[in-house]
Coordinates of C-alpha atoms in Angstrom, one line a residue:
Chain A
M5 CA -22.0 16.0 -12.8
A6 CA -19.6 16.2 -9.8
E7 CA -19.8 12.3 -9.5
E8 CA -18.6 12.1 -13.2
A9 CA -15.5 14.4 -12.4
R10 CA -14.6 12.3 -9.7
R11 CA -14.6 8.8 -11.5
E12 CA -11.1 7.6 -12.1
F13 CA -10.7 6.5 -15.8
W14 CA -7.1 4.7 -15.2
R15 CA -8.7 2.0 -13.2
W16 CA -8.6 -1.6 -14.5
T17 CA -10.0 -5.0 -13.5
E18 CA -8.3 -6.9 -10.7
S19 CA -8.3 -10.6 -11.2
N20 CA -7.3 -14.2 -9.5
W21 CA -6.9 -17.5 -10.8
S22 CA -6.1 -21.1 -9.5
N23 CA -5.2 -24.4 -11.2
P24 CA -7.9 -27.0 -10.4
D25 CA -5.4 -29.6 -11.8
I26 CA -2.9 -29.1 -9.6
D27 CA -2.9 -30.9 -5.8
W28 CA -0.4 -29.0 -3.7
K29 CA -0.7 -31.7 -1.0
G30 CA 1.4 -33.5 -3.8
A31 CA 4.1 -31.0 -4.2
K32 CA 7.7 -30.8 -2.7
I33 CA 8.4 -27.4 -2.9
V34 CA 5.9 -24.3 -2.9
T35 CA 7.3 -21.0 -3.3
L36 CA 5.9 -17.4 -3.7
G37 CA 6.6 -14.4 -5.9
I38 CA 5.2 -11.3 -4.6
D39 CA 5.9 -8.2 -7.1
V40 CA 4.7 -4.9 -5.3
G41 CA 4.7 -2.4 -8.3
S42 CA 3.9 1.2 -8.2
V43 CA 0.5 0.9 -9.8
S44 CA -0.1 -3.1 -9.4
S45 CA 0.8 -6.0 -7.3
Q46 CA 0.8 -9.5 -8.1
A47 CA 1.1 -12.8 -5.9
V48 CA 2.3 -15.9 -7.6
V49 CA 2.3 -19.3 -5.8
M50 CA 3.9 -22.3 -7.6
T51 CA 4.2 -26.0 -6.7
D52 CA 7.3 -27.6 -7.8
G53 CA 7.9 -24.7 -10.4
E54 CA 4.3 -24.8 -12.0
I55 CA 2.0 -22.1 -11.7
Y56 CA -0.6 -23.2 -8.9
A57 CA -2.4 -19.7 -8.3
Y58 CA -1.9 -16.1 -8.6
S59 CA -3.5 -12.6 -8.0
N60 CA -3.3 -9.2 -9.8
M61 CA -4.6 -6.2 -7.9
R62 CA -4.0 -2.5 -7.8
T63 CA -1.2 -1.3 -5.3
G64 CA -2.7 0.5 -2.2
S65 CA -0.9 3.3 -0.4
D66 CA 0.8 0.7 1.8
S67 CA 3.2 -1.4 0.3
P68 CA 3.2 -4.4 3.1
E69 CA -0.7 -4.3 3.2
S70 CA -0.6 -4.3 -0.6
A71 CA 1.7 -7.7 -0.7
R72 CA -0.8 -9.2 2.1
N73 CA -3.7 -8.2 0.1
A74 CA -2.4 -9.7 -3.1
L75 CA -1.3 -13.1 -1.3
N76 CA -4.7 -13.3 0.3
Y77 CA -6.8 -12.9 -3.1
A78 CA -4.3 -15.3 -4.8
L79 CA -5.0 -17.9 -1.9
E80 CA -8.6 -17.2 -2.2
G81 CA -10.5 -20.0 -3.1
T82 CA -7.8 -22.5 -2.6
D83 CA -7.0 -24.9 0.7
L84 CA -3.5 -24.2 0.6
P85 CA -2.4 -22.8 4.0
E86 CA 0.2 -20.0 3.9
S87 CA 2.5 -22.1 6.3
R88 CA 2.9 -24.5 3.5
I89 CA 4.8 -21.9 1.5
D90 CA 8.6 -23.0 1.6
Y91 CA 10.2 -19.7 0.3
C92 CA 9.1 -16.3 -0.7
I93 CA 11.0 -13.7 -2.9
G94 CA 9.6 -10.1 -3.2
T95 CA 10.4 -8.1 -6.3
G96 CA 9.2 -5.1 -7.9
Y97 CA 9.4 -1.2 -6.7
G98 CA 8.0 -2.3 -3.5
R99 CA 10.0 -5.1 -3.0
V100 CA 11.7 -4.0 0.3
N101 CA 8.3 -3.6 1.8
V102 CA 6.9 -7.1 1.3
P103 CA 7.0 -8.5 4.6
M104 CA 6.7 -12.5 4.3
A105 CA 9.6 -12.0 1.8
D106 CA 12.8 -14.5 2.9
R107 CA 14.8 -12.2 0.3
T108 CA 14.5 -9.8 -2.6
V109 CA 15.5 -9.7 -6.6
T110 CA 15.3 -6.8 -8.9
E111 CA 12.3 -6.8 -11.2
I112 CA 15.2 -7.1 -14.1
A113 CA 15.9 -10.3 -13.1
C114 CA 12.5 -11.4 -12.1
H115 CA 11.0 -10.3 -15.4
A116 CA 13.4 -12.0 -17.5
R117 CA 13.1 -15.3 -15.7
G118 CA 9.4 -15.0 -15.6
A119 CA 9.1 -14.2 -19.5
N120 CA 11.2 -17.3 -20.3
F121 CA 8.5 -19.3 -18.4
I122 CA 5.2 -17.6 -19.4
Y123 CA 6.5 -17.2 -23.2
G124 CA 8.9 -20.2 -23.3
P125 CA 13.1 -20.3 -23.6
E126 CA 12.8 -18.8 -27.1
V127 CA 12.3 -15.3 -25.7
R128 CA 15.3 -13.0 -26.3
T129 CA 13.9 -9.4 -25.7
V130 CA 11.2 -8.7 -23.0
L131 CA 9.6 -5.4 -23.0
D132 CA 8.0 -4.6 -19.6
V133 CA 6.0 -1.3 -19.5
G134 CA 4.8 -0.8 -16.2
G135 CA 2.9 1.8 -14.3
Q136 CA 5.9 4.1 -13.6
D137 CA 8.6 2.3 -15.9
C138 CA 9.8 1.1 -18.8
K139 CA 12.3 -1.6 -18.8
A140 CA 14.0 -3.5 -21.9
I141 CA 15.8 -6.7 -21.2
Q142 CA 17.9 -9.1 -23.2
C143 CA 18.2 -12.8 -22.0
D144 CA 19.4 -15.8 -22.9
E145 CA 17.6 -19.3 -23.3
R146 CA 17.7 -19.7 -19.6
G147 CA 16.1 -16.7 -19.0
K148 CA 19.5 -14.9 -17.5
V149 CA 19.7 -11.0 -18.3
T150 CA 22.5 -10.3 -20.9
N151 CA 21.5 -6.5 -21.4
F152 CA 19.1 -4.3 -19.9
L153 CA 17.9 -0.7 -19.0
M154 CA 15.1 0.7 -17.0
N155 CA 13.7 4.0 -17.4
D156 CA 11.9 5.0 -14.2
K157 CA 12.8 8.7 -14.1
C158 CA 10.6 10.0 -16.6
A159 CA 6.5 9.4 -17.1
A160 CA 6.5 9.2 -20.6
G161 CA 6.4 5.7 -22.2
T162 CA 4.8 4.1 -18.7
G163 CA 1.4 3.5 -17.6
R164 CA 1.2 6.7 -15.5
G165 CA 1.8 8.7 -19.0
M166 CA -1.1 6.9 -20.3
E167 CA -3.3 7.3 -17.3
V168 CA -2.6 10.9 -17.5
F169 CA -4.2 11.0 -21.1
A170 CA -6.9 9.0 -20.1
D171 CA -7.7 11.1 -17.4
L172 CA -7.5 14.2 -19.7
L173 CA -9.7 12.8 -22.3
S174 CA -12.1 11.0 -19.8
V175 CA -11.4 7.6 -21.5
P176 CA -11.6 4.7 -19.8
I177 CA -8.0 3.0 -19.7
D178 CA -9.3 -0.4 -20.9
E179 CA -10.8 1.4 -23.8
V180 CA -8.0 3.5 -24.9
G181 CA -6.9 0.7 -27.1
E182 CA -10.0 0.0 -28.9
R183 CA -10.8 3.7 -29.3
S184 CA -7.1 4.8 -30.7
F185 CA -8.5 2.9 -33.8
Q186 CA -11.5 4.7 -34.8
V187 CA -9.7 7.1 -36.6
K188 CA -10.4 7.6 -40.6
E189 CA -6.5 8.2 -40.9
E190 CA -3.9 7.5 -38.5
P191 CA -2.5 11.3 -37.4
A192 CA 1.2 12.3 -36.6
P193 CA 2.2 11.5 -33.2
V194 CA 2.2 13.9 -30.5
S195 CA 5.6 15.5 -30.6
S196 CA 6.5 16.2 -27.3
T197 CA 8.2 13.3 -25.5
C198 CA 7.4 14.9 -21.8
V199 CA 4.3 14.1 -20.4
V200 CA 3.6 17.8 -19.1
Y201 CA 4.3 19.5 -22.7
A202 CA 2.3 16.5 -24.3
K203 CA -0.6 17.5 -22.2
S204 CA -0.5 21.0 -23.6
E205 CA -0.2 19.9 -26.9
A206 CA -3.1 17.7 -26.7
T207 CA -5.3 20.4 -25.4
G208 CA -4.3 22.4 -28.4
L209 CA -5.0 19.5 -30.9
L210 CA -8.6 19.3 -29.3
R211 CA -9.1 23.0 -29.3
K212 CA -8.2 22.7 -33.2
G213 CA -11.2 20.4 -33.6
W214 CA -9.4 17.0 -33.4
S215 CA -11.4 14.3 -32.0
V216 CA -10.9 12.2 -28.6
E217 CA -10.1 9.2 -30.7
E218 CA -7.7 10.8 -33.0
V219 CA -5.8 12.4 -29.9
L220 CA -5.9 8.9 -28.4
A221 CA -4.0 7.6 -31.8
A222 CA -1.6 10.6 -31.7
Y223 CA -0.6 9.8 -28.1
C224 CA -0.7 5.8 -28.6
A225 CA 1.8 6.3 -31.5
A226 CA 4.0 8.4 -29.6
M227 CA 3.9 6.1 -27.0
A228 CA 4.8 3.2 -29.4
E229 CA 7.7 5.6 -30.7
R230 CA 9.1 6.4 -27.2
I231 CA 9.1 2.7 -26.0
Y232 CA 10.6 1.6 -29.4
S233 CA 13.5 4.2 -28.8
L234 CA 14.3 2.7 -25.3
V235 CA 14.0 -1.0 -26.4
E236 CA 16.1 0.0 -29.8
R237 CA 19.3 0.6 -27.3
V238 CA 19.6 -2.7 -26.0
G239 CA 18.5 -4.0 -29.3
V240 CA 15.3 -6.5 -30.7
I241 CA 16.4 -9.9 -31.0
P242 CA 13.5 -12.1 -31.8
E243 CA 11.7 -13.9 -30.3
F244 CA 10.1 -10.6 -28.6
A245 CA 7.5 -10.2 -25.7
I246 CA 5.7 -7.3 -24.2
T247 CA 4.9 -7.8 -20.6
G248 CA 3.5 -5.3 -18.1
G249 CA -0.1 -3.4 -18.0
M250 CA 1.0 -1.7 -21.4
A251 CA 0.7 -5.4 -23.2
K252 CA -3.1 -5.2 -22.8
N253 CA -3.3 -1.7 -24.6
R254 CA -3.4 -2.6 -28.2
G255 CA -3.4 0.9 -29.3
V256 CA 0.4 1.0 -28.2
T257 CA 1.2 -3.0 -28.6
E258 CA 0.1 -2.7 -32.6
R259 CA 1.8 0.4 -33.3
L260 CA 5.0 -0.6 -31.4
M261 CA 5.2 -4.0 -33.2
K262 CA 4.5 -2.2 -36.5
K263 CA 7.9 -0.2 -35.8
V264 CA 9.8 -3.0 -34.2
G265 CA 8.8 -5.0 -37.8
L266 CA 7.9 -8.2 -35.7
Q267 CA 5.1 -9.9 -33.8
A268 CA 5.1 -10.0 -29.9
M269 CA 5.0 -13.7 -28.7
K270 CA 1.5 -14.7 -27.3
T271 CA 0.9 -16.3 -23.9
R272 CA -2.2 -17.7 -22.5
W273 CA -0.9 -16.3 -19.0
D274 CA -1.8 -12.8 -17.5
T275 CA 1.2 -10.6 -19.1
Q276 CA 1.3 -8.7 -15.7
I277 CA 2.4 -11.8 -13.6
A278 CA 5.7 -12.1 -15.4
G279 CA 7.7 -10.6 -12.5
A280 CA 6.0 -12.5 -9.6
V281 CA 6.2 -15.6 -11.8
G282 CA 10.2 -14.9 -11.9
A283 CA 10.4 -14.3 -8.4
A284 CA 8.6 -17.7 -7.5
L285 CA 10.9 -19.4 -9.7
F286 CA 14.0 -18.0 -8.3
G287 CA 12.7 -19.1 -4.9
Y288 CA 12.1 -22.5 -6.4
A289 CA 15.7 -22.6 -7.4
L290 CA 17.2 -21.4 -4.1
V291 CA 15.4 -24.2 -2.1
Q292 CA 16.7 -26.6 -5.0
K293 CA 20.3 -25.6 -4.4
G294 CA 19.5 -25.8 -0.4
K295 CA 19.7 -22.3 0.1
G296 CA 15.7 -21.8 1.1
R297 CA 14.6 -21.3 4.5
K298 CA 15.4 -23.6 7.3
Chain B
M12 CA 25.8 -8.6 -18.7
L13 CA 25.3 -4.9 -19.7
A14 CA 23.8 -2.9 -16.9
N15 CA 22.4 0.2 -18.4
Y16 CA 21.6 2.4 -15.5
G17 CA 19.9 5.9 -16.3
Y18 CA 17.2 7.3 -18.4
K19 CA 15.9 8.8 -21.4
D20 CA 13.9 12.1 -21.3
G21 CA 12.6 14.7 -23.6
S22 CA 16.0 16.7 -23.1
G23 CA 18.2 13.6 -24.2
E24 CA 19.7 10.3 -23.4
Y25 CA 21.7 9.5 -20.1
F26 CA 22.8 6.2 -19.5
I27 CA 26.1 4.9 -17.3
S28 CA 26.6 1.3 -18.7
I29 CA 28.7 -1.2 -16.6
D30 CA 29.7 -4.5 -18.3
T31 CA 29.5 -6.7 -15.6
D32 CA 31.3 -9.3 -17.3
R33 CA 34.6 -7.0 -17.1
C34 CA 33.8 -5.6 -13.8
D35 CA 35.8 -7.5 -11.1
G36 CA 34.7 -5.2 -8.2
C37 CA 37.7 -3.6 -7.4
G38 CA 36.0 -0.3 -6.6
D39 CA 38.4 1.9 -7.9
C40 CA 35.3 3.7 -9.7
V41 CA 33.6 4.3 -6.6
R42 CA 36.9 6.0 -5.1
A43 CA 37.2 8.0 -8.2
C44 CA 34.0 9.5 -8.4
P45 CA 33.5 12.8 -6.6
Y46 CA 29.9 12.5 -6.2
G47 CA 29.1 9.3 -5.3
V48 CA 27.4 7.8 -8.2
L49 CA 28.4 4.4 -7.9
E50 CA 28.7 1.7 -5.4
I51 CA 30.1 -2.0 -4.9
M52 CA 27.6 -4.7 -4.2
E53 CA 26.1 -8.1 -4.6
D54 CA 24.5 -8.2 -8.3
P55 CA 21.2 -6.9 -7.8
N56 CA 20.1 -8.3 -11.1
D57 CA 21.8 -11.6 -10.9
P58 CA 20.9 -13.3 -7.9
F59 CA 23.1 -16.4 -8.8
R60 CA 26.6 -14.4 -9.1
E61 CA 28.9 -14.9 -6.1
E62 CA 31.2 -11.8 -6.9
P63 CA 30.3 -8.2 -5.9
V64 CA 29.8 -5.9 -8.6
A65 CA 29.8 -2.1 -9.3
V66 CA 26.5 -0.2 -9.9
V67 CA 25.1 3.1 -10.1
T68 CA 23.3 3.9 -6.5
E69 CA 19.7 3.7 -6.3
A70 CA 19.2 7.5 -5.2
E71 CA 21.3 8.6 -8.6
R72 CA 20.1 6.6 -11.1
K73 CA 17.2 9.2 -12.0
K74 CA 19.4 12.1 -11.7
I75 CA 23.0 11.2 -13.3
K76 CA 22.6 14.0 -15.9
Y77 CA 22.5 16.5 -13.1
T78 CA 25.0 14.8 -10.6
C79 CA 27.6 13.9 -13.6
G80 CA 27.2 17.5 -14.8
P81 CA 30.1 19.0 -13.4
C82 CA 32.4 16.1 -14.6
K83 CA 31.4 17.0 -17.9
P84 CA 31.9 20.8 -18.8
V85 CA 30.6 21.9 -22.2
T86 CA 34.0 22.6 -23.5
N87 CA 37.6 20.8 -22.8
R88 CA 36.1 17.9 -21.4
P89 CA 38.6 15.3 -19.7
V90 CA 38.0 11.7 -19.7
L91 CA 35.9 11.0 -16.7
P92 CA 37.4 10.1 -13.5
C93 CA 35.2 6.8 -13.4
V94 CA 35.9 5.6 -16.7
A95 CA 39.7 6.7 -16.5
A96 CA 39.7 4.8 -13.0
C97 CA 38.3 1.3 -14.3
K98 CA 41.1 -0.9 -15.4
P99 CA 39.2 -3.8 -16.8
G100 CA 37.3 -1.0 -18.9
A101 CA 33.8 -1.8 -17.7
I102 CA 32.2 1.8 -17.5
S103 CA 31.1 3.8 -20.4
H104 CA 28.5 7.0 -20.5
S105 CA 26.0 7.6 -23.3
W106 CA 26.5 11.2 -23.4
Chain C
M14 CA 17.5 53.9 -33.7
L15 CA 14.1 52.3 -32.9
T16 CA 13.8 48.7 -32.6
A17 CA 11.4 46.2 -31.2
G18 CA 12.7 42.9 -29.8
I19 CA 9.8 40.2 -29.8
D20 CA 10.1 37.0 -27.8
C21 CA 7.3 34.4 -28.3
G22 CA 7.9 32.1 -25.5
A23 CA 6.1 28.9 -24.6
K24 CA 3.6 30.5 -22.2
N25 CA 3.8 34.2 -23.0
T26 CA 5.0 36.5 -25.7
K27 CA 6.6 39.6 -25.0
T28 CA 7.6 42.8 -26.9
V29 CA 10.1 45.5 -25.9
I30 CA 10.5 48.7 -27.8
L31 CA 14.3 49.9 -27.7
K32 CA 15.3 53.8 -28.3
D33 CA 18.8 54.6 -28.6
G34 CA 19.5 51.7 -26.0
K35 CA 16.5 52.8 -23.8
I36 CA 13.6 50.7 -23.3
V37 CA 10.4 52.9 -23.9
G38 CA 7.2 50.3 -24.2
K39 CA 7.0 47.1 -23.0
G40 CA 3.9 44.4 -24.1
Q41 CA 2.8 41.2 -22.8
N42 CA 0.2 38.6 -24.0
L43 CA -0.5 34.9 -22.9
T44 CA 0.8 32.7 -26.2
G45 CA -2.0 30.2 -26.2
F46 CA -2.5 28.3 -29.2
D47 CA -2.6 31.0 -31.5
Q48 CA 1.0 32.6 -31.8
A49 CA 0.7 34.7 -34.4
E50 CA -2.2 36.5 -32.6
A51 CA -0.6 36.8 -29.3
I52 CA 2.4 38.1 -31.2
K53 CA 0.2 40.7 -32.7
A54 CA -1.0 41.9 -29.2
S55 CA 2.0 42.2 -27.6
L56 CA 3.5 44.2 -30.4
E57 CA 0.8 46.9 -30.3
A58 CA 0.7 47.1 -26.4
A59 CA 4.4 47.9 -26.4
L60 CA 4.0 50.4 -29.4
K61 CA 0.9 51.9 -27.7
A62 CA 3.0 52.0 -24.2
A63 CA 5.7 53.9 -26.4
G64 CA 3.1 56.3 -28.2
L65 CA 4.8 54.8 -31.2
K66 CA 3.3 53.1 -34.6
E67 CA 4.5 49.9 -36.2
E68 CA 5.9 52.0 -39.2
D69 CA 8.3 54.0 -36.7
L70 CA 10.7 51.1 -36.2
D71 CA 13.7 50.8 -37.7
H72 CA 14.0 46.8 -37.2
I73 CA 12.4 44.2 -35.2
G74 CA 14.1 41.4 -33.9
G75 CA 12.2 38.1 -33.1
T76 CA 13.5 35.2 -30.6
G77 CA 12.0 32.5 -28.5
S78 CA 10.5 29.1 -29.2
G79 CA 7.9 30.6 -31.7
A80 CA 10.2 33.0 -33.5
A81 CA 9.4 31.3 -36.4
E82 CA 5.6 32.7 -36.2
I83 CA 7.0 36.4 -35.8
K84 CA 6.4 37.6 -39.5
Q85 CA 6.7 41.0 -38.4
A86 CA 10.6 40.6 -37.4
D87 CA 13.1 41.2 -40.3
I88 CA 16.0 40.0 -38.1
K89 CA 15.7 36.4 -36.5
V90 CA 17.7 36.4 -33.0
N91 CA 19.3 33.1 -31.7
D92 CA 17.8 32.8 -28.4
I93 CA 21.3 32.2 -26.7
K94 CA 22.4 35.4 -28.2
A95 CA 19.5 37.2 -26.8
M96 CA 19.7 36.5 -23.4
A97 CA 23.6 37.2 -23.4
K98 CA 22.8 40.7 -24.7
A99 CA 20.2 41.1 -22.0
A100 CA 22.4 40.1 -19.3
N101 CA 24.9 42.5 -20.6
Y102 CA 22.6 45.3 -20.9
F103 CA 21.0 45.2 -17.3
F104 CA 24.3 44.1 -15.5
P105 CA 27.4 44.7 -17.7
G106 CA 29.7 42.6 -15.1
S107 CA 27.8 39.6 -15.5
R108 CA 29.9 36.8 -16.8
T109 CA 27.2 33.9 -16.3
V110 CA 23.5 34.1 -17.2
T111 CA 20.9 31.9 -16.6
D112 CA 17.5 32.1 -18.2
V113 CA 14.5 30.1 -16.8
G114 CA 11.4 30.1 -18.6
A115 CA 8.2 28.3 -18.8
E116 CA 9.6 25.5 -20.8
E117 CA 13.1 25.9 -20.9
G118 CA 16.4 26.6 -18.9
R119 CA 19.5 27.9 -20.1
A120 CA 23.0 29.0 -18.9
V121 CA 25.5 30.9 -21.0
K122 CA 28.8 32.0 -20.2
I123 CA 29.5 35.6 -21.6
D124 CA 32.7 37.9 -22.0
E125 CA 32.8 41.6 -21.2
Q126 CA 31.2 42.7 -24.7
G127 CA 28.3 40.4 -24.0
K128 CA 29.5 37.6 -26.4
V129 CA 28.6 34.0 -25.8
V130 CA 31.4 31.9 -24.5
D131 CA 29.9 28.6 -23.8
F132 CA 26.1 27.5 -23.3
A133 CA 24.0 24.6 -21.6
I134 CA 20.5 24.2 -22.4
N135 CA 17.6 22.2 -20.8
E136 CA 14.7 21.5 -22.9
K137 CA 11.7 19.2 -23.5
C138 CA 11.8 18.3 -20.0
A139 CA 9.4 20.1 -17.5
A140 CA 11.8 19.1 -14.6
G141 CA 14.2 21.7 -15.5
A142 CA 11.5 24.6 -16.4
G143 CA 9.2 27.1 -15.0
A144 CA 6.5 24.1 -15.9
F145 CA 7.4 22.0 -13.1
I146 CA 6.7 24.5 -10.2
E147 CA 3.5 25.4 -12.1
A148 CA 2.7 21.5 -12.4
M149 CA 3.3 21.5 -8.4
A150 CA 1.5 24.4 -7.5
R151 CA -1.4 22.4 -8.9
A152 CA -0.9 19.5 -6.9
L153 CA -0.5 21.9 -4.1
E154 CA -3.8 23.6 -5.1
L155 CA -2.2 27.0 -4.7
P156 CA -2.0 30.1 -7.2
L157 CA 1.5 29.9 -8.9
E158 CA 2.6 33.7 -7.4
Q159 CA 2.1 32.3 -4.0
M160 CA 4.3 29.5 -4.3
G161 CA 7.6 31.6 -3.9
P162 CA 6.8 33.8 -1.1
L163 CA 5.4 30.6 0.8
A164 CA 8.8 28.6 0.3
L165 CA 10.7 31.7 1.8
T166 CA 8.6 31.0 5.3
S167 CA 10.3 27.4 5.3
D168 CA 13.6 27.0 6.9
K169 CA 13.1 22.9 6.5
T170 CA 14.9 20.8 4.0
I171 CA 13.1 17.9 2.8
P172 CA 14.4 15.9 -0.2
M173 CA 12.2 15.4 -3.2
N174 CA 12.9 11.8 -5.1
A175 CA 11.0 11.8 -8.0
Q176 CA 12.6 14.3 -11.0
C177 CA 9.7 14.1 -13.4
A178 CA 6.7 16.4 -13.0
I179 CA 4.3 14.0 -13.4
F180 CA 6.1 11.6 -10.7
A181 CA 6.7 14.5 -8.7
E182 CA 3.1 15.4 -8.4
S183 CA 2.1 12.0 -6.9
E184 CA 5.2 12.5 -4.4
V185 CA 3.5 16.1 -3.5
V186 CA 0.2 14.5 -2.9
G187 CA 1.9 12.0 -0.6
L188 CA 3.6 14.5 1.3
I189 CA 0.2 16.4 1.7
H190 CA -1.2 13.0 3.2
A191 CA 1.6 13.0 5.5
K192 CA 0.6 16.1 6.8
T193 CA 3.7 17.7 5.7
E194 CA 3.6 22.1 5.9
K195 CA 3.1 23.3 2.7
Q196 CA 5.5 26.2 2.9
D197 CA 8.1 23.2 3.5
I198 CA 6.8 21.3 0.4
S199 CA 6.9 24.6 -1.6
R200 CA 10.7 24.7 -0.5
A201 CA 11.4 21.4 -1.4
I202 CA 9.9 22.1 -4.7
H203 CA 12.0 25.0 -5.3
D204 CA 15.0 23.4 -4.2
A205 CA 14.8 20.5 -6.6
M206 CA 14.2 22.7 -9.6
A207 CA 16.9 24.9 -8.7
S208 CA 19.7 22.0 -8.1
R209 CA 18.8 21.0 -11.7
I210 CA 19.5 24.8 -13.1
V211 CA 22.6 24.7 -10.8
S212 CA 24.1 21.4 -12.5
M213 CA 23.4 23.1 -15.7
I214 CA 25.3 26.4 -14.7
R215 CA 28.5 24.2 -13.2
R216 CA 28.9 22.9 -16.6
I217 CA 29.9 26.0 -18.1
G218 CA 31.3 27.2 -15.0
V219 CA 30.2 29.4 -11.8
N220 CA 31.7 32.7 -11.1
P221 CA 30.1 34.9 -8.5
D222 CA 28.4 37.5 -10.8
I223 CA 25.5 35.5 -12.0
A224 CA 22.6 37.2 -13.8
M225 CA 19.3 35.7 -14.5
I226 CA 16.3 36.3 -16.7
G227 CA 13.2 34.6 -17.7
G228 CA 9.7 34.6 -16.1
V229 CA 10.7 32.3 -13.3
G230 CA 13.2 35.1 -12.2
R231 CA 9.8 36.5 -10.8
N232 CA 9.9 34.1 -8.2
P233 CA 11.4 34.7 -5.1
G234 CA 11.4 31.3 -3.6
F235 CA 13.2 30.2 -6.8
V236 CA 16.1 32.9 -6.5
E237 CA 16.5 32.0 -2.8
S238 CA 17.1 28.1 -3.8
L239 CA 19.2 29.1 -6.5
K240 CA 21.4 31.2 -4.5
R241 CA 21.4 28.8 -1.9
E242 CA 22.5 25.7 -4.2
L243 CA 25.2 28.1 -5.8
E244 CA 26.3 29.2 -2.5
V245 CA 26.4 33.0 -3.5
E246 CA 25.5 36.1 -1.9
R247 CA 23.4 37.2 -4.6
I248 CA 22.1 36.9 -8.1
Y249 CA 21.0 40.1 -10.5
V250 CA 17.6 39.9 -11.4
P251 CA 16.2 42.9 -13.6
E252 CA 13.2 44.4 -12.5
D253 CA 11.0 42.4 -15.1
P254 CA 12.8 39.6 -16.0
E255 CA 10.4 38.0 -18.1
F256 CA 11.3 40.5 -21.0
G257 CA 15.0 39.6 -20.7
A258 CA 15.1 37.9 -23.9
A259 CA 12.9 40.3 -25.7
V260 CA 15.0 43.2 -24.6
G261 CA 18.1 41.2 -26.2
A262 CA 16.3 40.6 -29.2
A263 CA 15.8 44.4 -29.7
I264 CA 19.6 45.0 -28.7
V265 CA 20.7 42.8 -31.6
A266 CA 18.0 44.2 -34.1
A267 CA 19.6 47.7 -33.3
E268 CA 23.3 46.3 -33.7
E269 CA 22.5 44.2 -36.9
G270 CA 20.2 46.5 -38.6
R271 CA 22.6 49.3 -38.5

C-alpha cells in the first residue's frame, strides 16, 4: 500500500530519436537548441536547418544538468561529436542555466519559429501548454511573433494543474485523455478556475458519487475552457496548432478544438520539441548571418 | 508585435500590453512608473530586432494586479502614469 | 430585539445571536459538502449557548458564500455590508476594514456610521486568501495553527517568487531541500499573503485605524506581516474574528427587521 501511495501518477515516458538518413559529416552548419522547461527538457540537433536528432526528458532539480542530460540523450546512438556543434541557443524557463548555450532566446520566439517548422508556414496561431505555463502566440508566415501572451502565474490551464488532478484521482497522466471519454454523458466543467479550489470541488463531486472518469471529464473540460479563454485573448487565426505536453492529452485537446471550432494541425514530430527546434533554427539563422560563434 | 505581459487567474485578467511596433524605446514609461514595473531592453521575443523596447520586468509579470494596485484606486481613477507618459501610445492595461 | 446572523463560509459556518446589541450566543460548524446541515448545526449550537429556541428570534440575517443555502434567514445580507457593520460594532473609530477568510479577501472603506464608501475584493484565487496559508502548511507538514506562531519567531526576510498556491507549494519544498529554516519559510509565506491583501487595501486608501475580521485574523503571524507591510502600529482584531461577518449579519437583521 505504501508503495502504491508513493507512485507518481504524473510521469510520462522519455524519448530520443535520430534521423538515419542524414549524414552529419556532409553538413555545413550544425546547431543545437535546448529547451529547459519546468517539467521537461528537450535538445534538438539540426544539420543545415534539418532535424538530425532530438531528445525529450524530464527536467531534474538542476537546470545545467538537465540541459547536459538532454544533449547526451539526443546524441546517444549517433556518432556526432559535441565539438562539431557550431552554435547553441538555450530557451525555456531554465534558459539562463544552459551551460553550453551561446545565447538565449525566449520560448515565445522559439515556439513560433519551431511551430513554423514542424507544422509548416501555414500555422498562424500556436498554443503551447507546458508544465507551468500556457502560451498563446500568433505568428506570420515566417514564424515571426505578431501577438502573444504567456500565463505562468497561475497553475490553472497548465500541465501542473492536470498533474495535481491525476495525483488526486490516482490516474496515470497518459491515461487521463482516454479515461475522460469513458463517461455516459459529458458532465459540466469544474466551475472553479483556481486549482486549489477545483481540487476541493472535485473531492465534493467524488463524495457525491461521481466516478473518477466523470471527474476527469469535468476537469478536462474546465482545462479546455481555461485554455480557450487565454487563446481567445490573442485571437485564433487558422491554421492553429497545439504544442507542449498538453497536446498529447486528447481529453483536453478534443474538447478545446470543439470550443475553437477548428481542427488542430497534425505533425509527425513530437509536439514537445517545438521550442528546441525554434532555438536550433535561430542558431542556424544567426550563423548564416555571420553572427555565430568564432 | 503585441506583447501581452501578465496573467489571468480565477479573480480576473491582468495584462499590460506593449505594441512593439509603436514603442520607440524612449524610456518615458520607465521613469513614470512609481513601482519599477517596466524596463527598456533588447526585445526578448524578437532576436532579430536591433532597437531596444519596453517590457514588463520578469519579476513583476506575475503580480501586476498587486503592484499596479495603488495606481488604480477603486474610485476616481486617473490616467495611469505609464500610459500618460507614452507618447507613441504603445501601452495599454486590460483591467 | 433578538436576531441571529449566520455566515455560511467556504470552510466554516458561523452563527451569532444578538440581543439588543449584545452577543449572547455563538455557534460554529465545518461547512463541508453539506451546507444546509452545517447551517442548521451552527444555528442550533448558538441557540443552545444563548439558552434560546429558533422561535424566540425576531429575525435571521444570512451572509457568506453559501448564503443562498440559508433557508432559515428572512433577511439576506450583503457580505461587504456585513463586514462594515461588524467593524463599526467592534471598533467604532475604524475606517478601513479587511476581511480575510478561507477563500476570499476583502477590503472596505467605511464612514463613521459604518456605511460602505468603497471596497475591493479578491476571490476565486487562493493566492490572496486563507487557503494559501493552508496549502503551505501542508507543504511544510505543519498543523495550520502552528504556522503563525512559528513565523513570529523568525526575523529573516526571504522572498517568495511564486504567486499561485500550487506553484508556491513546489517553491516551499525547494526551500526545505535547501535547508531553509521552517520559521523563515513560514514568515515568507505570511509576508507574501499579506502583501497581496495590502495592495488591495491600498486601492481603497490606507488610514491608521484598520480593523480586521475573518478567520485569518486568528493567525498572529499574518497580523504581524500585515502590520509590517502596511507600516502601521496596530491592527484592530476582535476576540473571535471569524464571527465578524455573522455579527454584521445579525446587526443588519436587527436594523432592517425593525
